[in-house]
Coordinates of N, CA, C and O and ligand atoms in Angstrom, one line a residue:
M132 N -3.5 -16.2 -19.5 CA -2.3 -16.7 -19.8 C -1.3 -15.5 -20.1 O -1.8 -14.7 -21.0
P133 N -0.2 -15.5 -19.4 CA 0.9 -14.3 -20.0 C 1.1 -14.5 -21.4 O 1.5 -15.5 -21.9
Q134 N 1.3 -13.4 -21.9 CA 1.5 -13.3 -23.5 C 2.9 -13.4 -23.9 O 3.3 -14.0 -24.9
R135 N 3.8 -13.1 -23.0 CA 5.3 -13.2 -23.3 C 6.0 -14.1 -22.6 O 5.6 -14.4 -21.6
P136 N 6.9 -14.6 -23.2 CA 7.7 -15.7 -22.4 C 8.4 -15.3 -21.5 O 9.1 -14.0 -21.6
Y137 N 8.5 -16.0 -20.3 CA 9.4 -15.6 -19.2 C 9.8 -16.5 -18.5 O 9.5 -17.9 -18.4
V138 N 11.1 -16.5 -17.9 CA 11.6 -17.3 -16.7 C 11.6 -16.8 -15.4 O 11.2 -15.5 -15.3
I139 N 11.8 -17.7 -14.3 CA 11.3 -17.1 -13.0 C 12.9 -17.3 -12.2 O 13.4 -18.4 -12.1
D140 N 13.3 -16.2 -11.8 CA 14.6 -16.6 -11.0 C 14.4 -16.4 -9.6 O 13.7 -15.8 -9.1
V141 N 15.2 -17.3 -8.5 CA 14.7 -17.3 -7.3 C 15.2 -16.0 -6.7 O 16.3 -15.4 -6.8
M142 N 14.2 -15.5 -5.9 CA 14.5 -14.3 -5.0 C 14.8 -14.4 -3.6 O 15.7 -14.1 -2.9
I143 N 13.6 -15.2 -3.1 CA 13.7 -15.7 -1.6 C 13.2 -17.1 -1.6 O 12.3 -17.5 -1.9
S144 N 14.3 -17.9 -0.7 CA 14.2 -19.2 -0.7 C 13.1 -19.7 0.1 O 12.8 -18.8 1.1
A145 N 12.4 -20.8 0.0 CA 11.6 -21.5 0.9 C 11.9 -21.6 2.5 O 11.2 -21.1 3.5
K146 N 13.3 -21.7 2.5 CA 13.8 -21.9 3.8 C 14.2 -20.3 4.9 O 13.8 -20.4 5.9
T147 N 14.4 -19.5 3.9 CA 14.4 -18.1 4.2 C 13.2 -17.7 4.8 O 12.9 -16.9 5.7
I148 N 12.2 -18.0 3.8 CA 10.5 -17.4 4.3 C 10.4 -18.3 5.5 O 9.8 -17.6 6.4
A149 N 10.6 -19.4 5.8 CA 10.0 -20.1 7.0 C 10.8 -19.5 8.2 O 10.3 -19.4 9.1
A150 N 12.2 -19.1 8.0 CA 13.0 -18.7 9.2 C 12.3 -17.3 9.5 O 12.1 -16.9 10.8
R151 N 12.0 -16.6 8.5 CA 11.3 -15.3 8.8 C 9.9 -15.4 9.4 O 9.7 -14.4 10.4
I152 N 9.2 -16.3 8.8 CA 7.7 -16.6 9.6 C 8.0 -16.8 11.3 O 7.1 -16.4 12.2
E153 N 8.9 -17.7 11.5 CA 9.0 -17.8 12.9 C 9.5 -16.6 13.9 O 9.0 -16.4 15.0
E154 N 10.4 -15.8 13.3 CA 10.5 -14.3 13.8 C 9.4 -13.5 13.9 O 8.9 -13.1 15.0
L155 N 8.6 -13.5 12.7 CA 7.4 -12.7 12.9 C 6.4 -13.3 13.6 O 5.8 -12.5 14.7
C156 N 6.2 -14.5 13.9 CA 5.3 -15.2 15.0 C 5.5 -15.0 16.4 O 4.8 -14.7 17.2
D157 N 7.0 -14.7 16.7 CA 7.3 -14.3 18.0 C 7.0 -13.0 18.3 O 6.2 -12.8 19.5
E158 N 7.2 -12.0 17.4 CA 6.8 -10.8 17.5 C 5.0 -10.8 17.9 O 4.3 -9.9 18.5
I159 N 4.5 -11.3 16.8 CA 2.9 -11.4 16.8 C 2.3 -11.9 18.3 O 1.4 -11.4 18.7
A160 N 2.9 -13.0 18.6 CA 2.5 -13.5 20.0 C 2.5 -12.7 21.1 O 2.0 -12.6 21.9
Q161 N 3.8 -11.8 21.0 CA 4.0 -10.8 22.0 C 2.7 -9.8 22.0 O 2.2 -9.3 23.1
E162 N 2.3 -9.3 20.7 CA 1.4 -8.3 20.7 C 0.1 -8.8 21.0 O -0.6 -8.2 21.8
F163 N -0.4 -10.1 20.5 CA -1.7 -10.7 20.8 C -1.6 -11.8 21.8 O -2.9 -12.5 21.9
G164 N -0.4 -12.1 22.7 CA -0.4 -13.2 23.5 C -1.6 -13.0 24.6 O -2.0 -14.1 25.2
D165 N -2.2 -11.8 24.8 CA -3.2 -11.6 25.8 C -4.6 -11.8 25.3 O -5.5 -11.7 26.2
T166 N -4.8 -12.3 24.2 CA -6.1 -12.2 23.8 C -6.6 -13.6 23.5 O -5.7 -14.6 23.2
D167 N -7.8 -14.0 23.6 CA -8.4 -15.2 23.6 C -9.4 -15.1 22.1 O -10.2 -15.8 22.2
K168 N -9.4 -14.1 21.5 CA -10.2 -13.6 20.5 C -9.8 -13.2 19.1 O -10.3 -12.3 18.5
L169 N -8.4 -13.7 18.7 CA -7.9 -13.2 17.6 C -8.5 -13.9 16.2 O -8.7 -14.9 16.1
V170 N -9.0 -12.8 15.4 CA -9.4 -13.2 13.9 C -8.1 -13.0 13.1 O -7.8 -11.8 12.7
V171 N -7.6 -13.9 12.2 CA -6.5 -13.9 11.3 C -7.2 -13.7 10.1 O -8.0 -14.8 9.6
V172 N -7.1 -12.7 9.5 CA -8.0 -12.3 8.1 C -7.1 -12.4 6.8 O -6.2 -11.8 6.6
G173 N -7.3 -13.4 5.8 CA -6.2 -13.6 4.9 C -6.9 -12.9 3.5 O -8.3 -13.0 3.6
L174 N -6.3 -12.1 2.9 CA -6.8 -11.6 1.8 C -6.5 -12.3 0.5 O -5.3 -12.9 0.2
L175 N -7.6 -12.9 -0.1 CA -7.4 -13.9 -1.1 C -7.2 -13.1 -2.5 O -7.5 -12.1 -2.6
R176 N -6.3 -13.9 -3.4 CA -6.2 -15.1 -3.3 C -4.7 -15.3 -2.7 O -4.0 -16.2 -2.3
G177 N -4.0 -14.0 -3.1 CA -2.4 -14.1 -2.8 C -2.0 -14.5 -1.5 O -0.9 -15.2 -1.5
S178 N -2.7 -14.2 -0.4 CA -2.2 -14.7 1.0 C -2.4 -16.1 1.3 O -2.1 -16.5 2.5
F179 N -2.9 -16.9 0.5 CA -3.4 -18.3 1.0 C -2.1 -19.3 1.5 O -2.3 -20.0 2.3
V180 N -1.1 -19.2 1.0 CA 0.1 -20.1 1.3 C 0.7 -19.2 2.7 O 1.0 -20.0 3.6
F181 N 0.7 -18.1 2.5 CA 1.4 -17.3 3.7 C 0.4 -17.6 5.0 O 1.1 -17.9 5.9
I182 N -0.6 -17.5 4.8 CA -1.5 -17.4 6.0 C -1.3 -18.9 6.5 O -1.5 -19.1 7.8
A183 N -1.4 -20.0 5.8 CA -1.4 -21.3 6.0 C -0.3 -21.6 6.9 O 0.0 -22.2 8.2
D184 N 1.1 -21.1 6.4 CA 2.2 -21.2 7.5 C 2.1 -20.4 8.6 O 2.9 -21.0 9.7
L185 N 1.7 -19.0 8.4 CA 1.6 -18.2 9.7 C 0.9 -18.8 10.7 O 1.3 -19.1 11.7
V186 N -0.2 -19.3 10.6 CA -1.2 -19.7 11.6 C -0.8 -21.0 12.2 O -0.9 -21.1 13.5
R187 N -0.2 -21.9 11.2 CA 0.5 -23.3 12.0 C 1.7 -22.9 12.8 O 2.1 -23.6 13.7
E188 N 2.2 -21.7 12.8 CA 3.4 -21.3 13.7 C 2.9 -20.4 14.9 O 3.8 -20.2 15.8
L189 N 1.7 -20.0 14.7 CA 1.3 -19.4 16.0 C 0.5 -20.0 17.0 O -0.4 -20.6 16.6
D190 N 1.0 -20.0 17.9 CA 0.6 -20.7 19.2 C -0.5 -19.9 20.0 O -0.2 -19.5 21.3
L191 N -1.3 -19.5 19.3 CA -2.4 -18.6 20.1 C -4.0 -19.2 19.6 O -4.0 -19.8 18.6
P192 N -4.9 -18.9 20.3 CA -6.2 -19.4 20.0 C -6.6 -18.5 19.0 O -6.8 -17.1 19.1
I193 N -7.0 -18.8 17.6 CA -7.5 -17.9 16.7 C -8.4 -18.6 15.8 O -9.0 -19.9 16.0
E194 N -9.1 -17.7 15.1 CA -10.0 -18.1 14.0 C -9.6 -17.4 12.8 O -8.7 -16.6 12.8
V195 N -10.1 -18.0 11.7 CA -9.6 -17.9 10.3 C -10.6 -17.5 9.5 O -11.8 -18.0 9.5
D196 N -10.4 -16.1 8.9 CA -11.5 -15.8 7.8 C -11.1 -15.1 6.6 O -9.7 -14.7 6.8
F197 N -11.8 -14.9 5.6 CA -11.0 -14.5 4.5 C -11.7 -13.4 3.8 O -13.1 -13.3 4.0
L198 N -10.9 -12.6 3.1 CA -11.7 -11.4 2.4 C -11.0 -11.1 1.1 O -9.8 -11.7 0.9
E199 N -11.8 -11.0 0.0 CA -11.2 -10.9 -1.3 C -11.5 -9.2 -1.9 O -12.7 -8.9 -1.9
A200 N -10.4 -8.9 -2.2 CA -10.4 -7.3 -2.7 C -10.0 -7.6 -4.3 O -8.9 -8.5 -4.4
S201 N -10.4 -6.8 -5.1 CA -9.8 -6.9 -6.4 C -8.7 -6.0 -6.6 O -8.5 -4.9 -5.9
S202 N -7.9 -6.3 -7.5 CA -6.6 -5.6 -7.5 C -6.0 -5.3 -9.0 O -6.5 -4.5 -9.9
Y203 N -5.2 -6.6 -9.3 CA -4.5 -6.3 -10.5 C -5.2 -6.8 -11.8 O -4.9 -6.5 -13.1
G204 N -6.4 -7.6 -11.8 CA -6.7 -8.2 -13.0 C -5.7 -9.3 -13.4 O -5.0 -9.8 -12.7
D205 N -5.5 -9.4 -14.6 CA -4.5 -10.2 -15.2 C -3.3 -9.7 -15.7 O -2.4 -10.1 -16.2
G206 N -3.2 -8.3 -15.2 CA -2.1 -7.3 -15.7 C -1.0 -7.2 -14.8 O -1.0 -8.1 -13.9
M207 N 0.0 -6.6 -14.9 CA 1.1 -6.1 -13.9 C 1.0 -4.8 -13.1 O 2.0 -4.4 -12.6
E208 N -0.3 -4.1 -13.4 CA -0.3 -2.9 -12.9 C -1.5 -2.8 -12.0 O -2.6 -3.2 -12.3
S209 N -1.5 -2.3 -11.0 CA -2.6 -2.1 -9.8 C -3.8 -1.2 -10.5 O -3.5 -0.2 -11.3
S210 N -5.0 -1.6 -10.4 CA -6.0 -0.8 -10.8 C -6.3 0.2 -10.1 O -7.1 1.1 -10.5
R211 N -6.0 0.3 -8.7 CA -6.0 1.5 -7.9 C -7.4 1.7 -7.3 O -7.5 2.0 -6.1
E212 N -8.5 1.4 -8.0 CA -9.8 1.2 -7.4 C -10.0 0.1 -6.8 O -10.2 -0.9 -7.5
V213 N -10.2 -0.3 -5.4 CA -10.3 -1.4 -4.8 C -11.8 -1.6 -4.3 O -12.3 -0.9 -3.9
R214 N -12.3 -3.1 -5.0 CA -13.5 -3.2 -4.6 C -13.5 -4.7 -3.7 O -12.7 -5.4 -3.9
I215 N -14.5 -4.8 -2.9 CA -14.8 -6.1 -2.2 C -15.6 -6.8 -2.9 O -16.5 -6.7 -3.2
L216 N -14.8 -8.0 -3.1 CA -15.5 -9.2 -4.0 C -15.9 -10.2 -3.2 O -17.2 -10.7 -3.5
K217 N -15.5 -10.3 -2.0 CA -16.0 -11.5 -1.2 C -15.7 -10.9 0.5 O -14.6 -10.5 0.7
D218 N -16.7 -10.5 1.2 CA -16.6 -10.2 2.4 C -16.2 -11.2 3.5 O -16.6 -12.3 3.3
L219 N -15.9 -10.6 4.8 CA -15.8 -11.5 6.0 C -17.0 -12.2 6.1 O -18.2 -12.1 6.1
R220 N -17.1 -13.5 6.9 CA -18.1 -14.2 7.4 C -18.4 -13.8 8.5 O -19.8 -13.7 8.9
G221 N -17.7 -13.5 9.4 CA -18.0 -13.2 10.7 C -17.8 -11.7 11.0 O -17.2 -10.9 10.3
A222 N -18.5 -11.2 12.1 CA -18.5 -9.9 12.5 C -17.0 -9.6 13.5 O -16.7 -10.6 14.0
I223 N -16.6 -8.7 13.2 CA -15.2 -8.4 13.8 C -15.2 -7.0 15.1 O -14.4 -6.9 15.7
E224 N -16.5 -6.7 15.3 CA -16.8 -5.8 16.4 C -16.1 -6.2 17.7 O -16.5 -7.3 18.1
G225 N -15.4 -5.6 18.4 CA -14.7 -5.9 19.7 C -13.8 -7.0 19.4 O -13.1 -7.3 20.7
R226 N -13.3 -7.5 18.3 CA -12.4 -8.7 18.4 C -10.9 -8.0 17.7 O -10.9 -7.0 17.6
D227 N -9.9 -8.7 18.2 CA -8.5 -8.5 18.0 C -8.4 -9.1 16.4 O -8.7 -10.2 16.2
V228 N -8.1 -8.3 15.6 CA -7.8 -8.5 14.0 C -6.4 -8.5 13.6 O -5.8 -7.4 13.7
L229 N -6.0 -9.4 12.9 CA -4.5 -9.5 12.0 C -4.9 -9.6 10.5 O -5.4 -10.8 10.2
V230 N -4.7 -8.9 9.8 CA -5.0 -8.8 8.4 C -3.7 -9.4 7.8 O -2.7 -8.8 8.0
V231 N -3.7 -10.5 6.8 CA -2.9 -11.2 6.4 C -2.7 -10.7 4.8 O -3.6 -11.2 3.8
E232 N -1.7 -10.2 4.1 CA -1.6 -9.8 2.8 C -0.3 -10.7 2.1 O 0.7 -10.5 2.9
D233 N -0.4 -10.5 0.9 CA 0.9 -11.2 0.4 C 1.9 -10.0 0.0 O 3.1 -9.9 0.6
I234 N 1.6 -9.0 -0.6 CA 2.3 -7.8 -0.9 C 1.7 -6.4 -0.7 O 0.7 -6.2 -1.2
V235 N 2.4 -5.5 -0.2 CA 2.1 -4.1 -0.2 C 2.8 -3.4 -1.5 O 4.3 -3.5 -1.4
D236 N 2.1 -3.0 -2.5 CA 2.7 -2.4 -3.6 C 2.5 -0.9 -3.7 O 3.1 -0.3 -3.0
T237 N 1.4 -0.4 -4.2 CA 1.1 1.0 -4.5 C 0.5 1.3 -3.0 O 0.4 2.5 -2.5
G238 N 0.2 0.1 -2.2 CA -0.6 0.5 -1.0 C -2.3 0.7 -1.0 O -2.8 0.5 0.1
H239 N -2.8 0.8 -2.1 CA -4.3 1.1 -2.2 C -4.9 -0.1 -1.5 O -5.9 0.2 -0.7
T240 N -4.6 -1.3 -1.8 CA -5.4 -2.5 -1.2 C -5.5 -2.4 0.2 O -6.6 -2.4 0.7
L241 N -4.3 -2.7 0.9 CA -4.1 -2.7 2.5 C -5.0 -1.3 2.9 O -5.6 -1.4 4.0
N242 N -4.5 -0.2 2.5 CA -5.1 0.9 3.0 C -6.7 1.2 2.9 O -7.1 1.3 3.9
H243 N -7.1 0.7 2.1 CA -8.6 0.6 1.7 C -9.2 -0.4 2.9 O -10.2 -0.4 3.3
V244 N -8.6 -1.7 2.8 CA -9.2 -2.9 3.4 C -9.0 -2.6 4.8 O -10.1 -2.8 5.5
T245 N -8.0 -1.9 5.2 CA -7.7 -1.6 6.9 C -8.8 -0.8 7.5 O -9.4 -0.6 8.4
K246 N -9.0 0.6 6.6 CA -10.1 1.5 6.7 C -11.4 1.0 6.8 O -12.0 1.1 7.8
L247 N -11.5 -0.2 5.9 CA -12.8 -0.5 6.0 C -13.2 -1.4 7.3 O -14.1 -1.4 7.9
L248 N -12.3 -2.2 7.5 CA -12.2 -3.1 8.8 C -12.2 -2.2 10.1 O -12.9 -2.6 11.1
E249 N -11.5 -1.1 9.9 CA -11.7 -0.3 11.2 C -12.9 0.2 11.6 O -13.2 0.5 12.7
S250 N -13.5 0.6 10.6 CA -14.9 1.2 10.7 C -15.9 0.4 11.2 O -17.0 0.7 11.7
R251 N -15.7 -0.9 11.4 CA -16.3 -2.1 12.1 C -16.2 -2.3 13.3 O -16.5 -3.0 14.2
K252 N -15.1 -1.5 13.9 CA -14.9 -1.2 15.4 C -14.3 -2.5 16.0 O -14.7 -3.1 17.2
P253 N -13.2 -2.9 15.6 CA -12.5 -4.2 16.2 C -11.8 -3.6 17.4 O -11.6 -2.5 17.5
A254 N -11.6 -4.5 18.5 CA -10.9 -4.1 19.4 C -9.3 -3.5 19.1 O -8.8 -2.5 19.6
R255 N -8.7 -4.3 18.1 CA -7.5 -4.0 18.0 C -7.3 -4.5 16.4 O -7.6 -5.6 16.1
L256 N -6.7 -3.7 15.6 CA -6.5 -4.3 14.1 C -4.8 -4.1 13.9 O -4.5 -2.8 13.7
K257 N -4.3 -5.1 13.3 CA -3.1 -4.9 12.8 C -2.8 -5.8 11.6 O -3.6 -6.5 11.2
S258 N -1.8 -5.6 10.9 CA -1.7 -6.0 9.4 C -0.3 -6.5 9.2 O 0.8 -5.8 9.9
I259 N -0.2 -7.7 8.4 CA 1.2 -8.2 8.4 C 1.2 -8.4 6.7 O 0.2 -8.9 6.3
A260 N 2.4 -8.3 5.8 CA 2.5 -8.7 4.6 C 3.9 -9.2 4.5 O 4.8 -8.9 5.1
L261 N 3.7 -10.3 3.6 CA 5.0 -11.0 3.4 C 6.2 -9.8 2.7 O 7.2 -10.3 2.9
L262 N 5.5 -9.4 1.8 CA 6.6 -8.5 1.0 C 6.0 -7.2 0.8 O 5.0 -6.7 1.1
D263 N 7.3 -6.3 0.8 CA 6.6 -4.9 0.7 C 7.6 -4.3 -0.3 O 9.0 -4.5 -0.4
K264 N 7.1 -3.6 -1.4 CA 7.7 -2.7 -2.2 C 7.5 -1.2 -2.0 O 6.8 -0.5 -2.6
P265 N 8.4 -0.8 -1.0 CA 8.5 0.7 -0.7 C 8.5 1.9 -1.9 O 7.7 2.8 -1.8
S266 N 9.3 1.5 -2.7 CA 9.5 2.5 -3.8 C 8.4 2.7 -4.8 O 8.4 3.4 -5.4
R267 N 7.4 1.7 -4.7 CA 6.1 1.9 -5.6 C 4.9 2.6 -4.7 O 4.0 2.6 -5.3
R268 N 5.1 3.0 -3.7 CA 4.0 3.3 -2.8 C 3.1 4.6 -3.2 O 3.9 5.5 -3.6
E269 N 1.8 4.7 -3.5 CA 1.3 5.8 -4.0 C 0.2 6.3 -2.8 O -0.1 7.6 -3.0
V270 N 0.1 5.6 -1.6 CA -0.6 6.2 -0.5 C 0.1 6.0 0.7 O 0.9 5.1 0.8
D271 N 0.1 6.5 1.8 CA 0.7 6.8 2.8 C 0.2 5.3 3.8 O -0.7 5.7 4.5
F272 N 0.5 4.4 3.5 CA 0.5 3.2 4.1 C 1.6 2.4 4.6 O 2.8 2.1 3.8
R273 N 1.6 2.0 5.9 CA 2.8 1.0 6.4 C 2.1 -0.1 7.1 O 1.4 0.1 8.0
S274 N 2.5 -1.4 6.6 CA 1.8 -2.6 7.3 C 2.8 -2.5 8.7 O 3.7 -2.2 9.0
D275 N 1.9 -3.2 9.8 CA 2.7 -3.3 11.2 C 3.9 -4.4 11.2 O 4.8 -4.2 11.8
W276 N 3.8 -5.4 10.5 CA 5.0 -6.2 10.2 C 4.9 -6.6 8.8 O 4.2 -6.6 8.0
I277 N 6.3 -6.5 8.4 CA 6.7 -7.1 7.1 C 7.8 -8.3 7.0 O 8.7 -8.1 7.8
G278 N 7.4 -9.0 6.1 CA 8.5 -10.3 6.1 C 9.9 -9.6 5.3 O 10.8 -9.7 5.9
F279 N 9.7 -9.2 4.2 CA 10.9 -8.7 3.5 C 10.5 -7.4 2.6 O 9.4 -7.3 1.9
E280 N 11.5 -6.5 2.5 CA 11.5 -5.4 1.7 C 12.1 -5.7 0.3 O 13.2 -6.3 0.4
I281 N 11.3 -5.5 -0.7 CA 12.0 -5.9 -1.9 C 12.0 -4.7 -3.0 O 11.2 -3.9 -2.7
P282 N 12.9 -4.8 -3.9 CA 12.8 -3.8 -4.9 C 11.6 -3.8 -6.0 O 11.0 -4.8 -5.9
D283 N 11.6 -3.1 -6.8 CA 10.7 -3.0 -7.8 C 10.5 -3.9 -9.0 O 11.2 -3.7 -9.9
E284 N 10.2 -5.3 -8.4 CA 10.5 -6.4 -9.4 C 9.1 -7.2 -9.3 O 8.4 -7.0 -8.5
F285 N 8.6 -7.4 -10.4 CA 7.4 -8.3 -10.6 C 7.7 -9.6 -10.0 O 8.4 -10.5 -10.4
V286 N 7.1 -10.3 -8.7 CA 7.4 -11.4 -8.3 C 6.0 -12.5 -8.2 O 5.3 -11.9 -8.3
V287 N 6.5 -13.8 -8.2 CA 5.5 -14.7 -8.0 C 5.9 -16.0 -7.1 O 7.1 -16.0 -6.8
G288 N 5.2 -16.9 -6.9 CA 5.3 -17.8 -5.9 C 4.7 -17.8 -4.7 O 4.4 -16.8 -4.3
Y289 N 4.9 -18.8 -3.8 CA 4.5 -18.8 -2.5 C 2.8 -18.0 -2.5 O 2.8 -17.2 -1.6
G290 N 2.3 -18.1 -3.3 CA 0.7 -17.9 -3.3 C 0.6 -16.6 -4.2 O -0.5 -16.4 -4.8
I291 N 1.6 -16.2 -4.9 CA 1.6 -14.7 -5.6 C 1.6 -15.3 -7.0 O 2.4 -16.2 -7.5
D292 N 0.9 -14.6 -7.8 CA 0.5 -15.0 -9.2 C 0.9 -14.0 -10.2 O 1.1 -13.0 -9.9
F293 N 1.3 -14.7 -11.6 CA 1.4 -13.6 -12.5 C 0.1 -14.4 -13.6 O 0.4 -15.2 -14.2
A294 N -0.7 -13.6 -13.8 CA -2.2 -13.8 -14.5 C -2.4 -15.5 -14.2 O -2.6 -16.2 -15.1
Q295 N -2.6 -15.4 -12.8 CA -3.1 -16.9 -12.1 C -2.1 -17.7 -12.0 O -2.6 -19.0 -11.9
R296 N -0.9 -17.8 -12.9 CA -0.1 -18.9 -12.8 C 1.1 -18.7 -11.5 O 1.3 -17.6 -11.2
N297 N 1.6 -19.8 -11.5 CA 3.1 -19.7 -10.7 C 2.5 -19.5 -9.0 O 3.6 -19.5 -8.2
R298 N 1.2 -19.8 -8.6 CA 1.0 -19.5 -7.2 C 1.8 -20.7 -6.6 O 1.9 -20.5 -5.1
N299 N 2.1 -21.8 -7.1 CA 2.2 -22.9 -6.3 C 3.8 -23.1 -6.0 O 4.4 -24.3 -5.7
L300 N 4.6 -22.1 -6.7 CA 6.2 -22.3 -6.3 C 6.2 -22.4 -4.9 O 5.7 -21.2 -4.2
P301 N 7.2 -23.0 -4.1 CA 7.4 -23.0 -2.7 C 8.2 -21.8 -2.4 O 8.3 -21.2 -1.4
H302 N 8.9 -21.1 -3.4 CA 9.7 -19.8 -3.1 C 9.1 -18.7 -3.9 O 8.3 -18.6 -4.5
I303 N 9.9 -17.4 -3.4 CA 9.5 -16.3 -4.0 C 10.4 -16.1 -5.3 O 11.6 -16.1 -5.0
G304 N 10.0 -16.1 -6.5 CA 10.8 -15.6 -7.7 C 10.4 -14.4 -8.4 O 9.4 -13.8 -8.2
K305 N 11.7 -13.8 -9.1 CA 11.3 -12.7 -9.9 C 10.8 -13.2 -11.5 O 11.7 -14.0 -12.0
V306 N 10.0 -12.2 -11.9 CA 9.8 -12.8 -13.4 C 10.8 -11.9 -14.4 O 11.0 -10.8 -14.0
R307 N 11.3 -12.8 -15.2 CA 12.2 -12.1 -16.3 C 11.8 -12.4 -17.7 O 11.8 -13.9 -17.8
F308 N 11.4 -11.5 -18.5 CA 10.9 -12.0 -19.6 C 12.1 -12.1 -20.6 O 13.1 -11.6 -20.8
T309 N 12.2 -13.2 -21.3 CA 13.1 -13.6 -22.1 C 13.1 -13.1 -23.7 O 14.0 -13.3 -24.4
D310 N 12.1 -12.4 -24.0 CA 12.2 -11.6 -25.2 C 12.7 -10.3 -25.3 O 12.6 -9.4 -26.3
E311 N 13.1 -9.9 -24.1 CA 13.8 -8.6 -24.0 C 15.4 -8.9 -24.2 O 16.1 -9.6 -24.3
A312 N 15.9 -7.7 -24.7 CA 17.4 -7.7 -25.1 C 18.0 -7.6 -24.0 O 17.8 -7.2 -23.0
Ligands
LIG133 P1 -1.4 -2.5 -4.2 O1 -2.8 -2.2 -3.9 O2 -0.8 -1.8 -5.1 O3 -0.6 -2.4 -2.7 O4 -1.3 -4.1 -4.6 C1 -1.4 -5.1 -3.8 C2 -1.8 -6.4 -4.4 O5 -1.4 -6.1 -5.9 C3 -1.1 -7.6 -3.8 O6 -2.1 -8.0 -3.0 C4 -1.1 -8.4 -5.0 O7 -2.2 -9.3 -5.4 C5 -0.6 -7.4 -6.2 N1 0.7 -7.4 -6.4 C6 1.7 -6.5 -6.3 N2 2.8 -6.4 -6.4 C7 2.6 -8.0 -7.2 C8 3.8 -8.7 -7.9 O8 5.0 -8.4 -7.9 N3 3.4 -9.9 -8.2 C9 2.2 -10.3 -8.4 N4 1.2 -9.5 -7.9 C10 1.3 -8.4 -7.2
LIG134 MG1 -3.4 -9.6 -3.5

């Protein structure tokens, strides 16, 4: 549980997210329209809402798999050391793979995960993140598709948590502490 009182201000509405997902899926369908073996890999837990909306908008033959990497713990800072807590169920050698992430912040998580998955020799590996905070980047990583670039704010909702709370908000909101002057 977060220790300090906070409120959540709307940053990106559910409607705006849905419209952006339609655009992104048009581009993804152009990239992967020729494949009959796309594996969509969601990074747990933050991407679970995004991947659910994404795959229902994608008119392609797909499989879904999940991978969990450690990141923030319950704090607001990245741990930088990325560990795999739950690996994929399926092999991806020779497959086309799309990795789905909630946010690229320092870049350590997606950088580590995409390198790991590349080592398994997929035919093609691309990544998509709903949100990107480029000003926070610590490693040279860029996702192939980004929903929205956002400033350096701590966000919640649409699958994204603050100490495991607020994942079920339908929009993206930013956390504002109310005990600050
Ligand atoms: P990175 O390894 O620093 O790029 O961090 C990526 C992960 O940190 C994301 O998958 C999120 O789980 C978490 N994260 C980054 N920024 C935020 C935020 O503003 N709110 C909640 N979680 C975040
Ligand atoms: Mg995450």
